[in-house]
Coordinates of C-alpha atoms in Angstrom, one line a residue:
M1 CA -13.1 4.0 6.0
G2 CA -10.3 4.7 4.9
S3 CA -6.6 6.4 6.1
R4 CA -5.7 9.6 3.6
L5 CA -2.6 10.0 2.3
A6 CA -2.7 13.5 1.1
G7 CA -5.1 14.3 0.6
R8 CA -5.6 10.0 -1.1
T9 CA -7.1 7.6 0.2
R10 CA -4.7 4.7 0.2
S11 CA -6.7 2.4 -2.3
E12 CA -6.9 5.7 -4.7
W13 CA -3.2 6.2 -4.4
A14 CA -2.1 2.1 -4.7
A15 CA -4.8 2.7 -7.7
E16 CA -2.4 5.9 -9.8
G17 CA 0.4 3.5 -9.4
G18 CA 1.9 4.2 -6.2
Q19 CA 4.3 1.6 -4.7
Y20 CA 6.9 0.6 -1.8
E21 CA 9.7 -0.8 -1.1
Y22 CA 10.7 -3.2 1.4
R23 CA 13.3 -4.3 3.9
V24 CA 13.8 -7.8 5.5
L25 CA 15.6 -7.8 8.9
T26 CA 16.9 -11.0 10.7
I27 CA 16.6 -10.4 14.4
P28 CA 18.9 -12.9 16.1
R29 CA 17.1 -14.7 19.6
T30 CA 19.5 -13.3 21.6
T31 CA 18.7 -9.7 20.3
S32 CA 16.5 -9.5 23.6
R33 CA 12.6 -7.3 22.9
N34 CA 14.1 -4.5 23.8
D35 CA 16.3 -3.8 21.7
A36 CA 14.7 -5.8 18.5
R37 CA 11.1 -2.6 19.7
R38 CA 14.2 0.3 20.0
L39 CA 15.5 -1.4 16.5
L40 CA 12.1 -0.8 14.4
T41 CA 11.5 2.5 16.5
E42 CA 14.6 3.8 15.2
Q43 CA 13.9 3.0 11.6
A44 CA 10.6 4.9 12.0
E45 CA 11.4 7.6 12.9
Y46 CA 14.7 8.7 11.3
G47 CA 14.0 5.9 8.0
R48 CA 10.1 6.5 7.3
W49 CA 9.8 3.1 7.5
E50 CA 6.8 1.3 9.1
L51 CA 5.9 -2.3 10.1
A52 CA 4.7 -4.1 7.2
R53 CA 5.0 -8.5 8.3
T54 CA 6.9 -9.9 11.2
L55 CA 7.0 -13.4 11.9
L56 CA 8.7 -15.8 14.7
F57 CA 10.3 -18.9 14.2
A58 CA 10.0 -21.7 17.0
G59 CA 14.1 -21.4 18.2
G60 CA 13.3 -17.7 18.4
E61 CA 15.2 -16.3 15.5
R62 CA 12.5 -13.0 14.6
K63 CA 12.0 -11.5 10.5
V64 CA 10.2 -7.9 9.5
W65 CA 9.4 -6.8 6.7
L66 CA 9.1 -3.3 6.9
R67 CA 8.1 -0.7 4.1
R68 CA 8.1 2.4 3.3
K69 CA 6.2 4.4 0.7
I70 CA 8.5 5.3 -2.8
I71 CA 8.1 9.2 -3.7
R72 CA 8.6 9.8 -7.0
V73 CA 8.9 14.2 -7.7
R74 CA 7.2 15.1 -10.8
S75 CA 8.8 18.2 -12.5
T76 CA 6.2 22.1 -12.6
L77 CA 9.0 23.2 -14.5
A78 CA 7.3 24.3 -18.0
E79 CA 8.0 21.9 -20.9
T80 CA 7.4 24.6 -23.5
L81 CA 11.1 26.3 -24.3
D82 CA 11.1 26.7 -28.1

């Protein structure tokens, strides 16, 4: 069962040219887990970002990829202006 996005499945949306924009955040090892969680929660709530990937390095540094859909607005005005 695919997830529905405005009446379409993800695969239909991707087939129609749906794209994501990405943001990569590097979180230093000195940042607590709670602060990192708070930062990512704010990005999700206010910026409409979703978590795409995380990478934890041996030294404790985290690299996080966030993504959000690129929404293209189509004109609803009639193009028949003679």
